[in-house]
XYZ file of C-alpha atoms in Angstrom:
684
model
C 49.148 9.153 1.839
C 50.513 5.740 2.656
C 51.539 7.706 6.082
C 47.839 8.302 6.987
C 47.094 4.708 6.523
C 50.094 3.583 8.370
C 48.651 6.748 10.681
C 45.536 4.414 11.416
C 46.986 1.173 11.584
C 49.542 3.049 14.447
C 46.545 4.616 16.530
C 44.276 1.083 16.366
C 41.641 2.860 14.781
C 41.806 0.443 11.367
C 41.891 -2.990 14.446
C 39.386 -4.955 15.633
C 38.307 -2.887 18.715
C 35.632 -5.864 20.204
C 33.226 -8.348 20.490
C 30.377 -7.431 17.894
C 26.720 -8.139 19.097
C 25.506 -10.525 15.935
C 22.167 -10.856 17.715
C 21.117 -7.228 17.140
C 20.679 -7.769 13.040
C 18.199 -10.354 11.405
C 19.909 -10.963 8.114
C 23.431 -11.414 6.888
C 25.908 -11.547 4.322
C 29.325 -13.329 3.811
C 31.975 -11.011 2.285
C 34.827 -12.636 0.992
C 38.029 -10.632 0.203
C 39.592 -12.384 -2.821
C 40.864 -9.380 -5.073
C 44.980 -9.491 -5.408
C 45.858 -7.159 -2.685
C 43.003 -7.538 -0.499
C 44.938 -9.568 2.410
C 47.765 -6.971 1.903
C 47.767 -4.338 4.846
C 48.237 -0.862 3.757
C 45.065 -0.083 1.391
C 41.762 -0.205 1.770
C 38.893 -2.678 0.321
C 35.642 -1.475 -0.870
C 32.289 -4.260 0.434
C 28.836 -2.710 -1.625
C 26.121 -3.218 0.221
C 23.120 -5.239 -0.549
C 20.079 -3.774 -0.915
C 18.345 -6.811 1.127
C 20.603 -5.316 4.192
C 19.337 -1.749 4.287
C 16.183 -0.369 5.949
C 13.453 1.631 4.508
C 14.455 4.837 5.636
C 18.324 5.141 6.337
C 19.447 7.123 9.547
C 21.109 10.510 9.261
C 23.466 9.567 11.968
C 24.716 6.259 13.182
C 24.984 3.337 11.080
C 22.092 -0.078 10.887
C 25.013 -2.289 10.296
C 27.602 -4.344 11.743
C 30.848 -6.118 10.361
C 32.705 -9.118 11.793
C 36.101 -10.879 10.496
C 36.865 -14.501 11.221
C 37.301 -13.924 14.560
C 33.854 -13.007 15.782
C 35.656 -9.287 16.250
C 34.149 -6.194 14.894
C 35.848 -4.337 12.196
C 35.466 -1.014 11.652
C 34.529 0.591 8.580
C 33.898 3.900 7.066
C 30.433 4.847 4.725
C 30.356 6.364 1.554
C 27.252 7.593 0.920
C 25.709 8.386 -3.064
C 27.624 11.758 -4.128
C 29.947 13.822 -2.054
C 29.472 17.191 -2.001
C 31.081 18.614 -5.087
C 33.549 22.123 -5.055
C 33.926 24.693 -7.964
C 36.656 25.464 -9.944
C 37.212 28.517 -11.446
C 37.486 27.919 -15.041
C 39.827 30.742 -17.873
C 36.978 30.685 -20.727
C 37.681 31.755 -24.412
C 34.903 31.978 -26.682
C 35.061 31.678 -30.580
C 32.915 34.361 -33.346
C 31.007 31.534 -33.936
C 30.046 31.438 -30.333
C 29.699 27.362 -30.515
C 33.134 26.949 -29.644
C 35.190 27.530 -26.492
C 38.568 26.385 -25.066
C 39.043 26.124 -21.174
C 42.259 26.574 -19.761
C 43.992 23.885 -17.714
C 42.331 23.926 -14.427
C 44.213 24.494 -11.098
C 41.975 21.385 -9.928
C 40.963 17.926 -11.232
C 37.457 18.791 -12.956
C 34.757 15.789 -12.438
C 32.299 18.182 -14.110
C 31.397 20.601 -16.642
C 28.394 22.325 -15.919
C 26.912 24.639 -18.849
C 25.031 27.544 -18.284
C 22.083 28.312 -21.231
C 19.456 30.986 -21.085
C 16.576 30.432 -23.532
C 12.850 31.137 -22.600
C 12.057 28.373 -25.252
C 12.699 24.568 -24.934
C 16.865 23.911 -26.230
C 18.901 21.571 -26.349
C 22.544 20.556 -27.923
C 25.440 18.091 -28.522
C 28.052 18.501 -25.982
C 31.236 17.359 -27.382
C 34.421 18.135 -24.883
C 37.845 16.650 -25.874
C 41.359 17.078 -25.080
C 42.452 20.245 -26.255
C 46.085 18.599 -26.556
C 45.775 15.255 -28.241
C 41.905 16.033 -29.407
C 41.117 12.719 -27.433
C 36.540 13.017 -26.513
C 36.970 13.078 -22.823
C 33.187 13.244 -22.816
C 29.774 14.078 -25.367
C 26.326 14.281 -23.980
C 22.840 15.971 -24.661
C 22.278 18.815 -22.598
C 18.898 20.774 -22.487
C 16.867 23.350 -20.716
C 12.956 23.782 -20.934
C 11.384 26.312 -18.001
C 12.805 25.210 -14.684
C 14.166 21.903 -15.930
C 17.007 21.301 -17.472
C 19.722 18.475 -18.169
C 23.276 21.208 -17.958
C 25.788 18.372 -16.377
C 28.348 16.351 -18.374
C 30.909 14.716 -16.620
C 34.769 14.163 -16.981
C 37.152 11.713 -16.209
C 39.220 13.896 -13.364
C 41.050 15.563 -16.036
C 43.333 18.818 -15.599
C 44.356 18.915 -19.404
C 42.758 22.006 -21.266
C 39.727 21.120 -22.611
C 37.677 22.267 -26.499
C 33.926 22.239 -26.129
C 31.789 22.630 -29.271
C 27.957 22.428 -29.049
C 25.889 21.158 -32.359
C 22.598 22.912 -31.326
C 18.920 20.627 -32.480
C 16.518 23.654 -33.442
C 17.130 27.235 -31.988
C 20.406 28.622 -30.121
C 20.238 29.934 -26.496
C 18.968 33.268 -26.557
C 21.868 34.121 -24.402
C 25.497 33.369 -24.537
C 26.658 29.641 -22.923
C 28.775 30.042 -18.827
C 30.463 27.565 -17.709
C 31.258 26.008 -14.308
C 33.647 23.517 -13.060
C 32.881 20.957 -9.864
C 35.497 18.637 -7.870
C 34.382 16.065 -6.188
C 36.630 14.815 -3.497
C 34.826 11.825 -2.390
C 33.783 8.868 -5.479
C 30.448 9.202 -6.920
C 28.306 5.985 -5.973
C 25.864 5.387 -8.523
C 22.343 4.993 -8.225
C 21.068 1.198 -8.361
C 18.035 1.263 -10.437
C 15.580 -1.258 -9.988
C 12.852 -2.153 -12.629
C 8.999 -2.020 -11.116
C 5.816 -3.534 -12.948
C 2.234 -1.573 -12.477
C -0.159 -3.561 -10.706
C -3.175 -1.731 -12.380
C -4.131 2.000 -14.277
C -7.392 3.524 -14.239
C -9.200 6.171 -15.422
C -11.109 8.248 -12.324
C -13.881 10.356 -12.533
C -11.614 12.804 -11.526
C -9.645 13.050 -14.648
C -6.239 11.160 -13.795
C -5.050 8.378 -14.817
C -4.202 6.273 -11.104
C -1.765 3.668 -11.396
C -0.850 1.523 -8.674
C 2.882 0.037 -8.030
C 3.946 -2.171 -5.577
C 7.234 -2.710 -3.982
C 8.990 -5.778 -3.349
C 9.347 -3.690 0.150
C 9.787 -0.548 1.650
C 12.843 0.538 0.180
C 15.243 3.525 0.255
C 13.697 5.109 -3.290
C 15.281 9.143 -3.737
C 13.565 9.367 -7.385
C 10.930 7.383 -9.754
C 12.003 7.476 -13.751
C 8.255 6.931 -15.442
C 7.326 5.443 -19.008
C 5.372 6.400 -20.738
C 3.867 6.638 -24.518
C 4.241 9.723 -26.620
C 6.804 12.250 -28.390
C 5.101 15.460 -27.477
C 3.980 15.846 -23.586
C 3.701 17.974 -20.647
C 1.690 16.726 -17.485
C 1.094 17.194 -14.024
C 1.717 13.748 -11.829
C 1.844 13.248 -8.261
C 3.276 9.975 -6.462
C 1.669 9.197 -3.203
C 2.791 6.188 -1.009
C -0.948 3.786 0.063
C -0.548 2.711 3.764
C -2.866 -0.454 4.945
C -6.715 0.561 4.514
C -9.147 2.207 1.719
C -7.889 5.712 2.137
C -4.451 5.906 3.970
C -2.689 8.347 1.287
C 0.336 10.881 2.217
C 2.303 12.640 -1.069
C 5.369 12.109 -2.188
C 6.239 13.970 -5.047
C 3.947 16.792 -6.817
C 5.506 18.054 -9.996
C 5.309 18.067 -14.024
C 7.013 15.841 -16.454
C 7.679 16.507 -20.129
C 9.066 15.516 -23.247
C 9.861 16.367 -26.470
C 11.059 14.267 -29.391
C 11.188 16.425 -32.819
C 14.015 15.551 -35.861
C 16.854 15.630 -33.636
C 15.742 16.944 -30.554
C 14.868 14.549 -27.889
C 14.597 16.098 -24.306
C 12.770 13.571 -21.924
C 12.145 15.186 -18.401
C 10.330 12.253 -16.828
C 12.041 11.360 -13.354
C 10.318 12.640 -10.173
C 12.065 13.211 -7.297
C 10.559 12.329 -3.907
C 10.624 14.754 -0.758
C 11.179 11.450 1.211
C 11.470 7.460 1.125
C 8.228 5.468 1.144
C 7.557 4.251 4.063
C 4.975 1.254 2.460
C 5.410 -1.128 -0.259
C 2.675 0.439 -2.501
C 3.180 3.525 -4.295
C 0.253 5.344 -6.692
C 1.087 7.679 -9.147
C -1.364 9.567 -10.796
C -1.686 11.473 -14.017
C -3.278 14.527 -15.360
C -5.846 13.523 -18.416
C -7.695 16.495 -18.470
C -4.825 18.060 -21.195
C -5.167 14.672 -23.521
C -4.905 11.154 -23.482
C -4.715 9.220 -20.807
C -1.373 7.794 -20.095
C -0.666 4.824 -18.533
C 3.112 4.020 -17.045
C 4.526 1.094 -18.834
C 7.422 0.466 -16.407
C 8.656 2.639 -14.203
C 12.634 3.095 -12.836
C 12.753 3.178 -9.035
C 16.456 4.845 -8.075
C 18.069 3.982 -5.150
C 21.039 5.285 -3.841
C 24.545 2.789 -3.167
C 26.202 2.713 -0.095
C 29.899 1.197 0.026
C 31.956 0.677 3.401
C 35.312 0.763 3.357
C 37.621 -0.925 4.820
C 41.521 -1.213 5.768
C 43.065 -4.506 4.507
C 44.760 -7.604 6.478
C 41.568 -7.949 8.422
C 40.969 -12.182 8.542
C 38.382 -13.154 6.305
C 35.885 -14.031 5.063
C 33.953 -10.781 6.828
C 30.157 -11.345 8.073
C 28.225 -8.210 6.880
C 24.917 -7.794 9.235
C 21.604 -5.551 8.865
C 18.301 -6.026 8.214
C 15.113 -4.180 8.831
C 14.831 -4.747 12.786
C 18.630 -3.272 12.856
C 20.157 -1.598 15.536
C 21.154 2.228 14.721
C 24.815 2.192 16.016
C 27.525 5.358 15.942
C 29.594 5.588 13.196
C 33.530 4.666 13.545
C 36.137 6.983 14.281
C 37.547 6.147 10.738
C 34.875 8.089 9.382
C 36.590 10.854 9.208
C 39.236 9.263 6.861
C 36.842 8.245 4.314
C 38.464 10.231 1.613
C 41.760 9.328 2.248
C 40.229 5.802 2.335
C 38.697 6.013 -1.275
C 42.160 6.758 -2.464
C 43.631 3.645 -1.386
C 41.336 1.528 -2.562
C 42.433 -1.852 -4.072
C 39.994 -3.537 -4.754
C 36.652 -4.572 -3.832
C 35.449 -7.489 -1.945
C 32.594 -10.343 -3.166
C 29.267 -10.224 -1.054
C 27.676 -13.389 -0.742
C 24.023 -13.909 -0.787
C 21.570 -12.408 1.901
C 20.355 -14.908 4.314
C 19.049 -15.491 7.779
C 20.792 -14.650 10.907
C 21.400 -17.911 12.666
C 22.328 -15.740 16.089
C 19.433 -13.373 15.821
C 16.132 -14.082 18.371
C 13.259 -12.344 17.070
C 11.425 -9.752 19.818
C 8.540 -11.288 20.056
C 9.610 -14.453 20.584
C 12.200 -12.874 23.198
C 9.107 -11.490 25.363
C 6.596 -14.397 24.455
C 4.201 -12.284 22.789
C 3.522 -15.156 19.431
C 3.297 -18.085 21.529
C -0.221 -19.702 21.798
C -1.968 -18.234 24.922
C -5.173 -17.737 26.217
C -7.665 -20.448 26.263
C -10.809 -19.633 23.476
C -13.926 -18.290 25.854
C -16.820 -19.521 24.210
C -16.391 -20.855 20.941
C -19.619 -21.949 20.023
C -20.219 -18.009 18.881
C -17.953 -18.515 15.354
C -20.428 -20.479 13.277
C -17.496 -21.536 10.566
C -13.677 -22.817 10.819
C -11.361 -23.223 8.647
C -8.049 -25.193 8.522
C -4.453 -23.286 8.172
C -1.813 -25.023 6.277
C 1.987 -23.368 6.251
C 5.115 -24.101 7.593
C 6.104 -23.123 11.209
C 6.995 -19.425 12.137
C 6.388 -16.082 11.110
C 3.709 -16.076 8.076
C 0.755 -15.030 6.348
C -2.425 -15.912 5.931
C -4.453 -14.212 3.083
C -8.216 -14.090 3.252
C -10.284 -15.477 0.481
C -13.482 -14.417 -1.343
C -15.185 -17.466 0.942
C -13.531 -16.009 4.138
C -15.033 -12.764 3.608
C -18.752 -13.713 2.488
C -18.968 -15.415 6.311
C -16.497 -12.330 7.970
C -17.969 -9.790 6.102
C -16.817 -5.961 5.013
C -15.277 -5.750 8.294
C -13.324 -9.433 9.264
C -12.997 -9.046 13.164
C -14.784 -11.729 14.482
C -12.238 -13.987 13.752
C -9.378 -15.756 16.172
C -6.804 -18.247 14.739
C -6.571 -21.528 17.712
C -4.249 -24.236 18.265
C -5.752 -27.395 20.008
C -4.426 -27.052 23.599
C -3.087 -30.256 26.274
C -6.527 -30.491 27.612
C -8.416 -30.316 24.544
C -8.995 -26.185 25.010
C -7.936 -24.208 22.009
C -5.151 -21.943 22.896
C -5.202 -18.298 20.738
C -2.847 -17.833 18.699
C -1.981 -13.793 18.566
C -1.800 -12.594 15.357
C -2.165 -9.275 13.689
C -5.429 -8.412 10.897
C -4.044 -6.300 8.138
C -6.061 -4.508 5.653
C -4.167 -4.573 2.545
C -3.570 -1.242 0.255
C -3.969 -2.892 -3.199
C -8.036 -5.142 -3.712
C -8.244 -7.547 -5.330
C -9.969 -7.735 -8.654
C -12.637 -9.927 -10.308
C -11.893 -9.347 -14.052
C -14.496 -9.881 -16.961
C -17.382 -9.881 -14.370
C -20.669 -11.517 -16.468
C -23.764 -8.344 -16.989
C -27.093 -8.705 -18.341
C -28.055 -5.766 -20.223
C -31.023 -3.797 -20.894
C -31.914 -0.936 -22.516
C -35.085 1.419 -21.150
C -35.381 4.471 -23.375
C -32.826 7.198 -22.974
C -31.338 4.789 -20.093
C -29.659 1.956 -20.074
C -29.915 -0.783 -17.054
C -26.922 -3.088 -16.489
C -27.349 -6.000 -13.901
C -23.911 -7.144 -12.563
C -24.325 -10.660 -10.014
C -22.131 -10.114 -7.241
C -19.367 -13.607 -7.844
C -19.700 -14.659 -4.502
C -23.006 -14.024 -2.971
C -22.059 -12.213 0.661
C -18.848 -11.129 -0.095
C -18.220 -7.423 0.668
C -17.373 -5.370 -2.950
C -15.117 -2.133 -2.859
C -15.179 -0.777 -6.428
C -16.018 -1.272 -10.067
C -14.585 -0.597 -12.975
C -16.083 0.025 -16.152
C -14.736 -0.459 -19.484
C -15.581 1.052 -22.711
C -13.698 1.710 -26.443
C -15.730 4.390 -27.140
C -13.186 7.602 -27.979
C -15.431 10.391 -26.896
C -18.641 10.621 -24.997
C -19.981 12.344 -21.406
C -22.681 10.146 -19.756
C -24.293 10.224 -16.159
C -23.995 7.166 -13.880
C -26.122 5.992 -11.068
C -24.666 2.729 -9.419
C -27.634 0.813 -7.094
C -27.567 -2.246 -4.432
C -30.183 -4.751 -5.386
C -32.025 -5.256 -1.846
C -35.555 -7.339 -1.462
C -37.716 -6.206 -3.272
C -35.891 -2.181 -4.386
C -32.900 -1.039 -5.283
C -30.769 1.392 -3.015
C -28.873 3.930 -4.596
C -25.036 3.367 -3.502
C -23.368 6.337 -5.868
C -23.339 8.940 -8.207
C -20.854 9.909 -11.000
C -19.812 11.074 -14.117
C -17.975 9.360 -16.815
C -15.850 11.824 -19.176
C -14.608 10.021 -22.101
C -10.968 10.959 -23.461
C -9.694 10.469 -26.461
C -8.275 6.748 -26.291
C -9.674 3.768 -25.003
C -10.169 3.572 -20.632
C -11.689 2.429 -17.877
C -13.941 4.242 -15.213
C -12.996 3.285 -11.557
C -15.278 3.954 -8.961
C -15.028 3.009 -5.426
C -18.566 1.671 -3.259
C -18.874 3.309 -0.164
C -20.050 0.485 2.626
C -19.179 -2.768 0.790
C -22.207 -3.939 -0.831
C -22.875 -7.705 -0.910
C -25.064 -8.669 -3.338
C -26.098 -7.876 -6.539
C -25.120 -4.349 -9.005
C -27.574 -2.748 -10.949
C -25.313 0.501 -13.420
C -27.471 2.780 -14.856
C -26.517 4.538 -17.571
C -28.051 8.126 -19.183
C -27.655 8.162 -23.052
C -29.924 11.640 -23.259
C -30.343 11.604 -27.098
C -26.930 9.623 -27.748
C -26.924 5.707 -28.722
C -26.610 3.759 -25.904
C -22.493 4.015 -24.436
C -20.670 0.242 -25.200
C -19.387 -1.364 -22.350
C -16.549 -3.706 -23.269
C -16.364 -5.152 -19.842
C -17.467 -4.740 -15.818
C -14.357 -5.590 -13.115
C -15.303 -5.801 -9.703
C -13.133 -4.909 -6.422
C -12.885 -6.752 -3.106
C -10.973 -5.616 0.377
C -7.973 -7.445 0.319
C -7.053 -9.017 3.908
C -4.324 -10.825 5.578
C -3.097 -12.206 9.383
C 0.266 -12.090 10.399
C 1.017 -14.692 12.757
C 3.732 -17.251 14.827
C 2.364 -20.695 13.421
C 2.560 -22.917 16.293
C 4.099 -27.071 14.644
C 1.158 -28.702 15.413
C -0.940 -26.243 13.205
C -3.810 -23.593 13.291
C -7.359 -23.522 12.838
C -8.942 -20.069 11.278
C -12.717 -19.532 12.997
C -14.850 -16.620 12.010
C -18.396 -15.202 12.754
C -19.604 -11.913 12.813
C -20.728 -9.020 14.797
C -18.224 -10.350 16.964
C -16.069 -8.439 19.402
C -12.264 -8.177 17.550
C -8.843 -9.974 18.906
C -6.114 -8.436 21.512
C -3.096 -8.942 21.324
C 0.619 -7.146 22.106
C 1.589 -8.322 19.106
C 0.466 -4.414 17.550
C 3.037 -3.048 19.421
C 5.319 -4.942 16.786
C 3.358 -4.678 13.455
C 5.646 -2.468 11.431
C 8.071 -4.785 11.877
C 6.608 -8.042 11.506
C 4.244 -6.271 8.118
C 8.428 -6.516 6.682
C 9.270 -9.616 7.650
C 6.748 -12.184 7.218
C 7.718 -13.596 3.733
C 6.372 -17.126 4.610
C 3.054 -17.431 3.008
C 0.095 -19.767 4.565
C -3.009 -20.856 3.500
C -6.406 -20.764 4.990
C -8.817 -24.208 3.480
C -12.692 -23.340 2.355
C -14.736 -22.521 5.724
C -17.303 -24.909 7.099
C -19.805 -24.988 9.286
C -19.467 -26.146 12.404
C -21.735 -28.091 14.039
C -22.106 -27.215 17.767
C -20.812 -29.845 20.183
C -22.858 -32.776 21.859
C -24.328 -31.630 25.410
C -22.817 -32.861 28.125
C -24.689 -34.308 31.586
C -25.050 -31.073 33.264
C -25.828 -29.353 30.877
C -28.230 -32.076 29.520
C -30.456 -31.177 33.427
C -30.163 -27.468 33.122
C -32.007 -27.639 29.378
C -35.102 -30.044 31.364
C -35.133 -27.877 34.526
C -35.737 -24.923 32.120
C -38.015 -26.519 29.529
C -39.799 -28.125 32.599
C -40.443 -24.450 34.208
C -41.109 -22.960 30.810
C -44.409 -25.279 30.185
C -45.266 -25.173 33.626
C -45.481 -21.780 33.502
C -47.378 -21.434 30.294
C -49.928 -23.716 31.934
C -50.438 -21.378 34.963
C -51.082 -18.901 32.419
C -53.607 -20.435 30.207
C -55.787 -21.850 33.653
C -55.508 -17.747 35.106
C -56.736 -16.587 31.523
C -59.785 -18.917 31.435
C -61.175 -18.557 34.908
C -61.088 -15.082 34.474
C -63.611 -15.687 31.149
C -67.434 -14.429 32.278
C -70.020 -17.691 32.471
C -72.815 -16.224 30.498
C -72.790 -12.904 28.609
C -74.730 -10.431 30.158
C -78.075 -9.466 28.766
C -78.307 -6.276 26.211
C -81.411 -3.600 27.037
C -82.028 -0.832 24.526
C -83.398 2.146 24.660
C -87.049 2.833 25.878
C -89.767 3.792 22.981
C -92.394 6.163 25.567
C -95.086 5.672 22.853
C -95.600 2.503 22.023
C -93.968 1.361 25.886
C -91.880 -1.128 24.477
C -88.368 -1.330 25.857
C -86.473 -1.008 22.689
C -86.653 -3.765 20.431
C -86.507 -6.243 23.149
C -89.639 -7.916 23.846
C -89.574 -9.815 27.224
C -90.533 -13.495 26.735
C -93.450 -15.257 28.019
C -91.910 -16.851 30.422
C -90.320 -14.080 31.922
C -93.849 -12.386 32.594
C -95.154 -15.673 33.992
C -92.418 -15.492 36.848
C -92.905 -12.206 37.394
C -96.515 -12.503 38.354
C -95.729 -15.566 40.644
C -93.669 -13.519 42.521
C -96.767 -10.983 42.778
C -95.301 -8.401 41.301
C -97.921 -7.741 38.549
C -95.627 -4.604 36.725
C -92.454 -7.172 35.885
C -89.890 -4.929 37.337
C -89.217 -8.216 39.302
C -89.368 -5.741 43.175
C -91.309 -8.705 44.459
C -93.573 -5.632 46.902
C -96.624 -7.491 48.433
C -98.762 -4.491 49.459
C -101.817 -4.076 47.490
C -103.420 -1.734 45.411
C -105.153 0.572 47.273
C -103.872 -0.596 50.428
């Protein structure tokens, strides 16, 4: 082994090769070579990689880390990941008549794991004890079991070549067939998973017969499995794990399997670990447990299993070392010393101490290099925005959550907003930003209600706590253990109810809550009508409302910024969208938008006043001309109305000529009164 290490030093593979590029990685940590032999040449030291320096999705080829010494030179390293592929070891096994004790001859290669082959059609469990057959010292003791296709049948051993004595203590019925054994040798060091305990945010019973639990993550992590804690001694449930992306319906299935538990007497079988097909790319997971085959289950905690990673470097480098990485880190090919990883593990002399992870001062964000985050174009037509809110927070990359009052102004899709900062000439410069819908909506718990019983139906009125706030969901709570109801949710508008959705609510064997999404984002009061049939009214213990969670991500300038808001306005368009995935993960600082205030229109200037008066005069003149034309077009007298002639009495309808009219006709020499003025006498 020492000869192998000497060859690597002689060929230069273990020595610094080139200047490093520290600006490629946003985060760094100091590595202290403080073990007893870490400064002596001829060995290797192990460096455990902190979780904050790792990517959410680890590269299959290459590394996302860099290591430099005190002189700034690159330090070659080999990367160890999780568990190395194991090799089988042929075993000679001798059984006893009792069929629960065996002896295994000394194996030809060291044993790291002893695997038992248990075959049974029933749930079977036993405690296995492995001893050194020469000294009778206990090497391992562990519970093994098989239940259907699931099993726990491996017993870790301390890398031994001793002959073994194996015994089983059965819990319940024995296996249906004889137990077999397989030995495994793992040539590389097995790194135990890092376990991160996560707290569920919310669990609700859905109308589909499942309990859905929202599980927030600190950030996207390279998780390989989830261990779900639920209450109960005997259970078998199907479980689905999805990653929740931004938006109301962004979901992607990561696992679908069955979890089991059996705790009776001395038998304890827990198969509640769910392996994920791939690590989640988002920071929110959703766990759905079937509630149709038993009482609803709510996870009390979830343990995320994350494979560890370690670096192996040769000793003798001038320290301290600097380990760099982070979410935006560049992917580089592995060092040539990667091929010597088994030898480097066997030559390990100690573990280095890694300090806290912090920002890399030499790193420059890509949005700053390209100028995508600096204030840019002056805002066109700022009068279109009806409200404004001051933004306070540290200068730099921040998250700006939108509150209930902001959404009441903006509506369910808050596109009509701009982030501005004052320019040198008094104009408002637009600050580039990203608008992001968060995966988990906000909740308003214990909303006051007014209930009225109307025959077979219960009518529950729910006021919107913030008028104009769009609502995305509603949760109904009850302590009733068993029931079946049909319900309708309506939006109270002026003078009538607009149905929003209908649903069926089936109660389980434990108190639960029904969560319903509200399409369209109603902004006014809601009315829930429950059809009780011939049963007593269903008791409700509480009502919760949900409203959409939105946030802005931007680089605040030192001069501060103001949020302008309005409705029915086009969205902002910034090239910052090209870096959206990075910015969502790197934005950790928080800023606050104050309450919205109605904006006062600016006073008119001289040219604007002249234009306004010219327009008013033109309007008044046009109205005057129109009125004059209408007056001239009216007739001076109304035309006389003539009735139909009457042949029998000689009257023209009901109209009788006045005496004056007859005299006028006689004076004109027209005795017949027809007004035609004939001058020829009768008989001429």
